[in-house]
Coordinates of C-alpha atoms (C1' of nucleotides) in Angstrom, one line a residue:
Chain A
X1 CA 0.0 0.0 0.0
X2 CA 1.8 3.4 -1.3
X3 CA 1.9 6.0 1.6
X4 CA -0.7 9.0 0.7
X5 CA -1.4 12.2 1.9
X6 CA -2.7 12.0 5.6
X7 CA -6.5 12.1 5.8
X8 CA -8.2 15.8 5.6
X9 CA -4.7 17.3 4.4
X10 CA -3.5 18.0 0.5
X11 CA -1.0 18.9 -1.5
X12 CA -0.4 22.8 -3.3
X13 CA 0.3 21.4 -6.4
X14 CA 2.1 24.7 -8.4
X15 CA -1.2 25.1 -10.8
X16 CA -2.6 26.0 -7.5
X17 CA 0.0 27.6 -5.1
X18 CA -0.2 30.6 -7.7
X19 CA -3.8 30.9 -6.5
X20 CA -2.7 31.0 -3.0
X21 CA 0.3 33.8 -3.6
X22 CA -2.9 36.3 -5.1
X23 CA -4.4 35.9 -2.5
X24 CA -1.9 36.0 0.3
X25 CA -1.0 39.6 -1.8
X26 CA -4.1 41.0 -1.1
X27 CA -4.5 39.8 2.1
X28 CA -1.2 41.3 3.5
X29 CA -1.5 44.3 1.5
X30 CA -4.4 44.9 3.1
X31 CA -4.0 44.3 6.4
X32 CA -1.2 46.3 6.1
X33 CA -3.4 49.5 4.5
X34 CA -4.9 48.9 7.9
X35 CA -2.1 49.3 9.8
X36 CA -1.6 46.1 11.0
X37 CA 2.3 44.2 11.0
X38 CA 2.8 40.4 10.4
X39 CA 3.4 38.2 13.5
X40 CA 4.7 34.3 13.5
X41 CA 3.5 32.3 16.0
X42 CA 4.8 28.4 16.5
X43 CA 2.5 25.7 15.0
X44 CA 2.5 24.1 17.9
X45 CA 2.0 25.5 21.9
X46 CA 1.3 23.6 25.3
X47 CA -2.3 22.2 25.3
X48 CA -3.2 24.4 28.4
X49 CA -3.0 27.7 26.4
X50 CA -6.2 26.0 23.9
X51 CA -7.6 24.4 26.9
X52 CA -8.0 27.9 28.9
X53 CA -8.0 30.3 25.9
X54 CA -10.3 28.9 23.5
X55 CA -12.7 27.1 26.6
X56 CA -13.0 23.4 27.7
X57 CA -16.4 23.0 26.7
X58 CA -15.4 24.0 22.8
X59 CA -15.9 21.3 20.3
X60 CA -12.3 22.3 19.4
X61 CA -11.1 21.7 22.6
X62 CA -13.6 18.7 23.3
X63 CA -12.8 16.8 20.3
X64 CA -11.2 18.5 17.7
X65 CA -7.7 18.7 18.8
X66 CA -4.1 17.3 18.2
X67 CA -2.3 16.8 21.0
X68 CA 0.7 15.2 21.6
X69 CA 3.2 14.2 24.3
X70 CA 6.9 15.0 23.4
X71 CA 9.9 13.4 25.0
X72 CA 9.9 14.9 27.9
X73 CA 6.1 14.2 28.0
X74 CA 4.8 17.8 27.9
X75 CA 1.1 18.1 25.9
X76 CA 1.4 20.0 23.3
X77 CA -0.8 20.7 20.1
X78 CA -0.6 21.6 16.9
X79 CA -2.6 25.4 16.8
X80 CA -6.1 25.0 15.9
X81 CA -6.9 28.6 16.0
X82 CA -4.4 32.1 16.1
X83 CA -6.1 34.0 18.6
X84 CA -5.2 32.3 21.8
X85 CA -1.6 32.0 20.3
X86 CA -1.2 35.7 19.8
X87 CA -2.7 36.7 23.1
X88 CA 0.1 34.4 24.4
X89 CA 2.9 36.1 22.6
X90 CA 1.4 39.7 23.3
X91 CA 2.1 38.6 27.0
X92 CA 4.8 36.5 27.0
X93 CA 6.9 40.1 25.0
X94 CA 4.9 42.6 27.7
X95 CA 3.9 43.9 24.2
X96 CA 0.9 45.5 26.0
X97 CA 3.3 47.7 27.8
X98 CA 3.9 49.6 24.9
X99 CA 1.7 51.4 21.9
X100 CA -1.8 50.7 22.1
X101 CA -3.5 49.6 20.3
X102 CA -1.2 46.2 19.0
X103 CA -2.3 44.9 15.8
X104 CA -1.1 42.0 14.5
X105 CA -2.4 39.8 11.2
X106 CA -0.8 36.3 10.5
X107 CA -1.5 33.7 7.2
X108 CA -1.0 29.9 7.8
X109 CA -2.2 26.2 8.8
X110 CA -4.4 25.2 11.8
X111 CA -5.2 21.9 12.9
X112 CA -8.4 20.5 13.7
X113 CA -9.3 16.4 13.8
X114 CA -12.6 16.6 12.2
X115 CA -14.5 14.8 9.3
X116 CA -13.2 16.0 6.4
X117 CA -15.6 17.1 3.6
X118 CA -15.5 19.9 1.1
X119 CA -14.3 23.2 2.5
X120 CA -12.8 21.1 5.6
X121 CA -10.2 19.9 6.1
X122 CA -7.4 19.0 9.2
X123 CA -4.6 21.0 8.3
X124 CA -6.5 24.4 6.7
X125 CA -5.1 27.2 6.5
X126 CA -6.2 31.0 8.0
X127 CA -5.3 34.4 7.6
X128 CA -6.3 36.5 10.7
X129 CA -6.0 39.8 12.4
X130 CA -6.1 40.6 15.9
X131 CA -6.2 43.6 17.6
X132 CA -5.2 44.0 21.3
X133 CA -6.0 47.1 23.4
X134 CA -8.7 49.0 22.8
X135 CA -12.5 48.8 23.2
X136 CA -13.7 50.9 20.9
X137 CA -17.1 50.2 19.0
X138 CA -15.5 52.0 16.3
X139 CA -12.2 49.5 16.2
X140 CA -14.9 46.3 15.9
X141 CA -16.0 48.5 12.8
X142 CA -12.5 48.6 11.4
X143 CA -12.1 45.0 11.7
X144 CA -15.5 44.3 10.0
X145 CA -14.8 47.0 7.4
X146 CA -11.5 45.3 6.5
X147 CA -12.9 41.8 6.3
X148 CA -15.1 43.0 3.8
X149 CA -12.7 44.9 1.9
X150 CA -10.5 41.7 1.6
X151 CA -13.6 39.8 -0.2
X152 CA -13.9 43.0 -2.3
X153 CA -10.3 42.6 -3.8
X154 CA -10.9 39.5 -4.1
X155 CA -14.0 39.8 -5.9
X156 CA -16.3 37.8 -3.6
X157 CA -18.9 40.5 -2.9
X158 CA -22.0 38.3 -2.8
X159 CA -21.1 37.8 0.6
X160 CA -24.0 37.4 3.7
X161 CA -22.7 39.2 6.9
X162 CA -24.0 37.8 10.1
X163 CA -23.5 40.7 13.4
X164 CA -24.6 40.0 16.7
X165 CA -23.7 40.7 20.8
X166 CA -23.1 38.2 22.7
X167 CA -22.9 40.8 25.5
X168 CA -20.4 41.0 28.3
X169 CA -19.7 37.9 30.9
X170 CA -22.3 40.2 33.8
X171 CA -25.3 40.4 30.8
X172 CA -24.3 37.0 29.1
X173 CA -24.7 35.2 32.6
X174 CA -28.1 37.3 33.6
X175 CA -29.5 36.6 29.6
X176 CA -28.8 32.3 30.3
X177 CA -30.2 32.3 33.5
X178 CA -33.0 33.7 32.2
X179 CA -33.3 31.7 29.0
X180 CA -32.9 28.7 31.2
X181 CA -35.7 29.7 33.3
X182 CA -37.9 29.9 29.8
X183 CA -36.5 26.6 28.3
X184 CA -36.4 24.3 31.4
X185 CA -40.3 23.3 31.5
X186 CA -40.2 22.2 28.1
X187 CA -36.8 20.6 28.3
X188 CA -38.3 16.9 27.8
X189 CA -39.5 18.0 24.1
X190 CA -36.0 19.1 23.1
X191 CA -34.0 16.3 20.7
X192 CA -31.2 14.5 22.4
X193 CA -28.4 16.9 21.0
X194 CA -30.2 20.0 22.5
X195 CA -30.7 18.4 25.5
X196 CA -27.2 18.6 25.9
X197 CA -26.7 21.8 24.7
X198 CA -29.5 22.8 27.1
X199 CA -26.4 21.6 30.2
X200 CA -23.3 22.9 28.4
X201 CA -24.4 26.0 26.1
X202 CA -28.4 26.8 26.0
X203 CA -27.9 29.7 23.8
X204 CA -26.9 26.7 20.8
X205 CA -30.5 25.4 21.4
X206 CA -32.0 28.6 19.5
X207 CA -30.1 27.9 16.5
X208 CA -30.6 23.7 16.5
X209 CA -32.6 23.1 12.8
X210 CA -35.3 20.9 14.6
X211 CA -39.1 22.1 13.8
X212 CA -39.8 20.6 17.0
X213 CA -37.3 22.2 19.3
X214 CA -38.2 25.2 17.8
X215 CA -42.0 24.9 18.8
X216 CA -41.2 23.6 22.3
X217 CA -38.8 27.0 23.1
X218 CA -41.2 29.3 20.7
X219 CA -41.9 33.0 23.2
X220 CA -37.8 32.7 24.2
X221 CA -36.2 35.7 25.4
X222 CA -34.2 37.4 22.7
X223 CA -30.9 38.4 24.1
X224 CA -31.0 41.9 21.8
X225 CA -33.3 42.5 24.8
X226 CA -31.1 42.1 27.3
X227 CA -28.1 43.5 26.8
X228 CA -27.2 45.7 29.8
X229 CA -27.1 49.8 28.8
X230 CA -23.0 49.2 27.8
X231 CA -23.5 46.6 25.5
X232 CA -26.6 47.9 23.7
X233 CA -24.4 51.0 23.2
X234 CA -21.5 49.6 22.2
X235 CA -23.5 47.8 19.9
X236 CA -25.7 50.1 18.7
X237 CA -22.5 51.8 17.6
X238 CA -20.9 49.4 15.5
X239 CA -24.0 48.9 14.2
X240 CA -23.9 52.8 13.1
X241 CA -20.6 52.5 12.0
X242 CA -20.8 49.8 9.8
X243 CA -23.7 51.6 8.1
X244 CA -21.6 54.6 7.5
X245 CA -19.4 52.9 5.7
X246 CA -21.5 51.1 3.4
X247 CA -21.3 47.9 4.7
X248 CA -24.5 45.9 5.0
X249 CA -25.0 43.2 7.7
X250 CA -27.7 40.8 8.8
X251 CA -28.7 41.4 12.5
X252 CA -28.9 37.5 13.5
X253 CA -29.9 36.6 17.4
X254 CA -28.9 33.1 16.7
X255 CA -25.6 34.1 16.0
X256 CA -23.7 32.3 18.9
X257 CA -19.6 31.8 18.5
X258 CA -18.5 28.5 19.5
X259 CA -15.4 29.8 21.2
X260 CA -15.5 30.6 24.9
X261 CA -13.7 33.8 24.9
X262 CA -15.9 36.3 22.7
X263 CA -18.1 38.6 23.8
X264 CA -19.9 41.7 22.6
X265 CA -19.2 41.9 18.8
X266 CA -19.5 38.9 17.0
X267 CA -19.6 38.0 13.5
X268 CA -19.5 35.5 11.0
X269 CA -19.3 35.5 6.9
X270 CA -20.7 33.5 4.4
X271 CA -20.4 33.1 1.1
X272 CA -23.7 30.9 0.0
X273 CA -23.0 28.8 -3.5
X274 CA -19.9 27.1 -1.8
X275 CA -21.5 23.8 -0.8
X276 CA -22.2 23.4 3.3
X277 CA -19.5 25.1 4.6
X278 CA -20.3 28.2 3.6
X279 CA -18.6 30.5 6.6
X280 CA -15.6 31.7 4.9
X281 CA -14.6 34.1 7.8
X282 CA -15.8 35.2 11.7
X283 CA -14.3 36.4 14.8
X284 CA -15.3 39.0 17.4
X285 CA -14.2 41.1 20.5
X286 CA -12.6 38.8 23.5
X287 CA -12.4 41.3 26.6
X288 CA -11.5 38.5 28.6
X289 CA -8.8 36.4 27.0
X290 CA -5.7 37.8 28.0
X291 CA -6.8 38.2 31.6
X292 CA -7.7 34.5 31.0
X293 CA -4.1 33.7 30.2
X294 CA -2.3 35.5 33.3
X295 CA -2.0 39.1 31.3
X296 CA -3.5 42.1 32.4
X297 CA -7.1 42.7 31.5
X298 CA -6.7 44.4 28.0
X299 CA -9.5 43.8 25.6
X300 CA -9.2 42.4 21.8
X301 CA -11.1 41.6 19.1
X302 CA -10.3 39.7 15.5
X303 CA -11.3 37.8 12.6
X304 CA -9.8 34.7 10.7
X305 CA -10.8 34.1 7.0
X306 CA -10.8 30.0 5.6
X307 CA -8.2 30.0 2.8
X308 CA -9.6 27.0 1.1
X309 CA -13.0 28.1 1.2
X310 CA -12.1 31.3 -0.2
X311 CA -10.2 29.3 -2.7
X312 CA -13.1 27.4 -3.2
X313 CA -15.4 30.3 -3.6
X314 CA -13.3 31.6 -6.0
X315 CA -12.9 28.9 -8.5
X316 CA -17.0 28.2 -8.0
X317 CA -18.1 32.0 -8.3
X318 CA -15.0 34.0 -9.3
X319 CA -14.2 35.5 -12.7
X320 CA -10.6 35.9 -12.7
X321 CA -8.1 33.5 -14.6
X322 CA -4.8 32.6 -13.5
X323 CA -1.8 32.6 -16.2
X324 CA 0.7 30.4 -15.2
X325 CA 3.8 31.8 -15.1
X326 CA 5.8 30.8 -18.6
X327 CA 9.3 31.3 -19.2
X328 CA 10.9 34.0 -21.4
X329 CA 13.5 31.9 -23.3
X330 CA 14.3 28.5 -23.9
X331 CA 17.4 26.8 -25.1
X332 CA 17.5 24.1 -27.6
X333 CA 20.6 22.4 -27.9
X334 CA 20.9 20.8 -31.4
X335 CA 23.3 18.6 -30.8
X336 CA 24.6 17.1 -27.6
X337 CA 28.7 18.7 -28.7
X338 CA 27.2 22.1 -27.4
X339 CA 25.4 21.1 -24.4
X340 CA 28.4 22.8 -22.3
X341 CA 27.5 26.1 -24.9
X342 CA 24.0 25.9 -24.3
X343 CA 24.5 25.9 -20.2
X344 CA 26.5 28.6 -20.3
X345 CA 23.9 30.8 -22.2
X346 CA 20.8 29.8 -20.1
X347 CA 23.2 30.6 -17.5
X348 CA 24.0 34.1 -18.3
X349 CA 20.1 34.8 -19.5
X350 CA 19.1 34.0 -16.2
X351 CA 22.0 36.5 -14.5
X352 CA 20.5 38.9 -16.8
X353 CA 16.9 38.9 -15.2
X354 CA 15.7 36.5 -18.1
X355 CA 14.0 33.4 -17.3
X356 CA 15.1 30.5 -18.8
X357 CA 15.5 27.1 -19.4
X358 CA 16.8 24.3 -21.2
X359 CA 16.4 20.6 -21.9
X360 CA 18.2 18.0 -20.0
X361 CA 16.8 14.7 -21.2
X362 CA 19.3 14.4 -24.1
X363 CA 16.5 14.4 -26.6
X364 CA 16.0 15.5 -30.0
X365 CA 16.1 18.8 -31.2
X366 CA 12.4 18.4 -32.7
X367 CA 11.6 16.8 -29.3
X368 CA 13.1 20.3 -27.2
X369 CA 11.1 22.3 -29.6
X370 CA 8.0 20.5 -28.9
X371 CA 8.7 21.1 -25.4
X372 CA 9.8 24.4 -25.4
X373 CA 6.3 24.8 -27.0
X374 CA 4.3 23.4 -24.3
X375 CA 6.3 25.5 -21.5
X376 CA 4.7 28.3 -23.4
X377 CA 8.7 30.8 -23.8
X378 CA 8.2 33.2 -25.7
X379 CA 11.5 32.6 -27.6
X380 CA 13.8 29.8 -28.3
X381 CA 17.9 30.2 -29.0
X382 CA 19.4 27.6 -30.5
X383 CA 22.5 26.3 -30.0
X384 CA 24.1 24.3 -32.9
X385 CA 26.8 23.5 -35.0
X386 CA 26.5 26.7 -37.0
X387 CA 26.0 29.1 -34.1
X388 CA 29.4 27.9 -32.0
X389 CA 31.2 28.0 -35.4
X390 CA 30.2 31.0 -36.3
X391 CA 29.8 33.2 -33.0
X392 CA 25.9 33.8 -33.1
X393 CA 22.7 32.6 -31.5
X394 CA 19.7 31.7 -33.0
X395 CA 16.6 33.6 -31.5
X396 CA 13.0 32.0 -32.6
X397 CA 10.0 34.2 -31.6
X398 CA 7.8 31.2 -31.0
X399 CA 3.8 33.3 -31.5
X400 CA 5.6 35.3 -34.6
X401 CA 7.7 32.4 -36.0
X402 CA 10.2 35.0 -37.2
X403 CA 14.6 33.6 -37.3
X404 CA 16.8 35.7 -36.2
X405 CA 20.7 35.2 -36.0
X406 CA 22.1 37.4 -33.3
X407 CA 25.4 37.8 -31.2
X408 CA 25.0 37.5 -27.2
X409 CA 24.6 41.0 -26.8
X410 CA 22.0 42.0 -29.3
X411 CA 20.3 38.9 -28.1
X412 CA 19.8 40.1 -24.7
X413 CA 18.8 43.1 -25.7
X414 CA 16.2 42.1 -28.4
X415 CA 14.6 39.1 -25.8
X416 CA 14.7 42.2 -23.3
X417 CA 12.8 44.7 -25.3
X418 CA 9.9 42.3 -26.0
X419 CA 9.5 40.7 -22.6
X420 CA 9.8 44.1 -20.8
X421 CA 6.8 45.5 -22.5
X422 CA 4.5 42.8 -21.9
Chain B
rG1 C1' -19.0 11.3 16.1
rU2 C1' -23.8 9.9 12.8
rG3 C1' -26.1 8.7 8.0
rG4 C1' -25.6 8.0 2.5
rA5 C1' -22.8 7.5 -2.3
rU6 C1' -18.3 6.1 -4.7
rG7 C1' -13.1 3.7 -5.3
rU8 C1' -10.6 0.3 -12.7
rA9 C1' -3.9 3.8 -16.3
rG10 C1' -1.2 10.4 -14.4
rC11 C1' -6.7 12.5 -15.5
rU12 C1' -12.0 11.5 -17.1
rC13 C1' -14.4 7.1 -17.6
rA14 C1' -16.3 2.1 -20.2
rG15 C1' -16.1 -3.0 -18.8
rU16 C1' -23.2 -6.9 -20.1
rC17 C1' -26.1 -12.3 -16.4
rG18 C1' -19.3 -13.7 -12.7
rG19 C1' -16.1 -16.5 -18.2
rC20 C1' -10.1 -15.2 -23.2
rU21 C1' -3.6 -11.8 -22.6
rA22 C1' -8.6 -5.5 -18.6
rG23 C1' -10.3 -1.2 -22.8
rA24 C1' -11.2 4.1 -24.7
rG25 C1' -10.3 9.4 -24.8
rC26 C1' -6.9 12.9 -22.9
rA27 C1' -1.8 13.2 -21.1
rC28 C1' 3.2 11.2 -21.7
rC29 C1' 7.4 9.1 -25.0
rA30 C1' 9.0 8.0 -30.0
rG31 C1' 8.7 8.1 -35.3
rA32 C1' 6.6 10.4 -40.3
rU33 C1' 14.6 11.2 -44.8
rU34 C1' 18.7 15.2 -43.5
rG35 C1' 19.0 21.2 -37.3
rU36 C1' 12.8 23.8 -36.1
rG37 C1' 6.9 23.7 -31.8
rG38 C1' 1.3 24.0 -32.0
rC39 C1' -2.4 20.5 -36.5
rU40 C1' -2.6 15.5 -38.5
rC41 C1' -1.1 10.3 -38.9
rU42 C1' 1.5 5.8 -36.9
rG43 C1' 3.6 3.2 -33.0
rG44 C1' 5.0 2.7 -27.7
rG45 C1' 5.3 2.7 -22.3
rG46 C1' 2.1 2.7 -18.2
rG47 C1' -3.0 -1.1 -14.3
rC48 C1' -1.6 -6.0 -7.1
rC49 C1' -9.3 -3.2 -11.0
rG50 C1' -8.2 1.1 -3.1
rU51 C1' -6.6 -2.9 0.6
rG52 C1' -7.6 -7.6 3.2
rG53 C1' -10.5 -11.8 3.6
rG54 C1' -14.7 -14.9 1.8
rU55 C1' -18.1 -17.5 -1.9
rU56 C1' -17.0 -20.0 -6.7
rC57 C1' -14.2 -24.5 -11.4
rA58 C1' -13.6 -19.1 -12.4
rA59 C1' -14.2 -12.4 -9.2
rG60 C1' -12.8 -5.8 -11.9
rU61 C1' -17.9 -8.0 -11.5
rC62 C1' -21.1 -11.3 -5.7
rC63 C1' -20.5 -11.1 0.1
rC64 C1' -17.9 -9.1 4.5
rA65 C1' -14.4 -6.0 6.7
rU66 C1' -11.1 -2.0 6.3
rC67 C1' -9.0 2.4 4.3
rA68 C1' -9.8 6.7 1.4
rU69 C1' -12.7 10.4 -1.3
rC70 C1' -17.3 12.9 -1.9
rC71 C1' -22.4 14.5 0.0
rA72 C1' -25.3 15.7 4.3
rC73 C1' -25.7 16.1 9.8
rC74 C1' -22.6 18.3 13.5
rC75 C1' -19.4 22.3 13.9
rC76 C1' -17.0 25.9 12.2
rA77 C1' -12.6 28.4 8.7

RNA sequence: GUGGAUGUAGCUCAGUCGGCUAGAGCACCAGAUUGUGGCUCUGGGGGCCGUGGGUUCAAGUCCCAUCAUCCACCCCA
């Protein structure tokens, strides 16, 4: 049995990694309009910092993680989300002690052990940005404003954006016991899985997709209501904000973030036409997570966008094409007396800034042709009897099929001229 | 973790009710007189029929298990 490619992970195969480097571009470029700086976090941290930053009664935390004793039989695991990891570094550097806000973006894999399907998968990859130090209504707006932009550049504006409050941890606690107090007579009509949520996190039961759960909890408090006069400001604000600058959103009460820390702002963003994994990006404010982890009690607030769904979305819905890269020049050696000639000219194109390349399989000069056809150059030099006899290079434009006999010289300058004006 | 579909060449697939050395298209390689690509023609290489077991005179085909992929649930990115 040949070894494969570890379940739920895949390989970037270079017809697609030049997918990935466009978007990367406009992802840095425009966090970094934004004023945020990149930050590199290991792949890997102690198991504690997931287990108390991102909650132990997560599904990630529960089930979804990839942990591992090392030699010297510490847990670790392999990142399955960049907040808690930044939050980490922002204390372990005392970054807090200096300019405030900190914001920080970062691009690469997380790890989650879940059933792998389209648009999931257990190494995925995430760009995020997180934003340490202020509470500002107007700072969730930023965040929010540049999530969108990113799908903007990337021409994915058919995009649904969910917005809700999940209120601080003194209205949050106030809103469950009440909602508790609502559900619990009916609790025997719930289905077995909201049952459960009704012990570890009642607020799931309002979005479960049961008709019959949905009858038995029908007249529930909405939490909108119940925000105390902080939150329905701070809310209210982004809310204002976001409006200001154009950017439409879907109030959604049912809008509950499966990690621990978040609270107030919190948001999610689908793209619908990309199968059932739709939620391309989401993050919110967490006021509480770097208390949480032994800092001081700074608040933050962040997003993460799926890569691959983005990906996804974009070969499903997007209009743009990707060229793969082709090379300038290549060099057919005619016979295999001047393969020593022919290395030292790809050799000196390529010092020049030219891309090039030649054949190496010792094969026919028809056969190089052929090839240098399907690698799409431009031009081909040959490199013959004729040429080393006589000091000049033959240049072949390969779309205008014009011959040209040229010294080295006058042939770098003549490939120049035409590849520097495409 | 639950339910369903599917696994035959690098890719897309055909292969009848179990019955010859398992096929096609694309891709790849080579030729079509002498140093020249794309088109055409000819030829060639390449398959533990996902894996393991079972039924049978005989299994790509039937049965079981297992692994993987896909779809949905769940959850999220």
């Amino acid at each position: 049995m040949q070894v494969k490619a570890p379940r739920g992970t895949y390989d970037i195969l270079p017809q697609d990694s030049v997918k990935w480097q466009y978007i990367e571009k406009i992802m840095r470029d425009s966090a970094e309009s934004f004023g945020f700086r990149e930050i590199r976090t290991p792949l890997f941290e102690h198991s504690e910092l997931f287990q108390r930053g991102v909650g132990q009664g997560t599904d990630i935390v529960s089930k979804e993680m990839y942990s591992f004793n090392d030699r010297s039989r510490r847990s670790l695991t392999l990142r399955p989300e960049g907040t808690a990891p930044c939050a980490r570094a922002l204390i372990e550097h005392g970054i807090y002690s200096g300019v405030m806000p900190v914001k920080w973006y970062y691009l690469g894999p997380m790890f989650r052990y879940d059933r792998p399907q389209t648009g999931r998968y257990r190494q995925f990859h995430q760009f995020g940005v997180e934003a340490f130090g202020s509470n500002s209504p107007y700072l969730d707006a930023e965040i929010i404003i540049l999530l969108v932009e990113i799908l903007r550049r990337l021409g994915l504006d058919d995009y649904e954006l969910h917005l809700n409050s999940l209120g601080c941890s003194v209205c949050r606690d106030d809103y469950r016991q009440k909602l508790l107090q609502h559900i619990s007579p009916f609790k025997e009509q719930l289905c077995q899985d909201c049952q459960q949520r009704y012990m570890q996190n009642p607020l799931r039961v309002l979005d479960c997709k049961m008709e019959t759960c949905h009858q038995a909890i029908r007249g529930y408090p909405i939490f909108y209501d119940h925000l105390c006069p902080y939150c329905q400001e701070h809310y209210s604000r982004v809310q204002a904000a976001l409006q200001a600058n154009g950017v439409s959103y879907i109030h959604d009460n049912n809008l509950v973030r499966g990690l621990d820390y978040y609270s107030n702002t919190a948001f999610e963003i689908h793209l619908p036409g990309i199968g059932a994994q739709s939620a391309v990006g989401g993050g919110g404010r967490y006021d509480g997570l770097v208390k949480e982890l032994g800092g001081p009690d700074i608040p933050g607030i962040g997003f993460a966008l799926g890569m691959e769904r983005l990906l996804l979305a974009l070969d499903m819905l997007g209009k743009r094409e990707f060229s793969k890269p082709s090379l300038d020049v290549f060099v057919v050696v005619m016979n295999d007396a001047y393969e020593m000639q022919g290395l030292q000219l790809v050799s000196e194109l390529r010092r020049r800034g030219i891309r090039a390349d030649k054949d190496y399989g010792g094969r026919s000069g028809k056969a190089q042709m052929k090839y240098a056809g399907k690698t799409a150059a431009r031009f081909v030099v040959m490199v013959g009897e004729e040429e080393v006899e006589k000091h000049f290079w033959t240049l072949r434009d390969m779309q205008s099929k014009e011959q040209r006999q040229l010294g080295q010289e006058e042939l770098i300058d003549s490939i120049r001229s035409v590849i520097e004006t495409k």
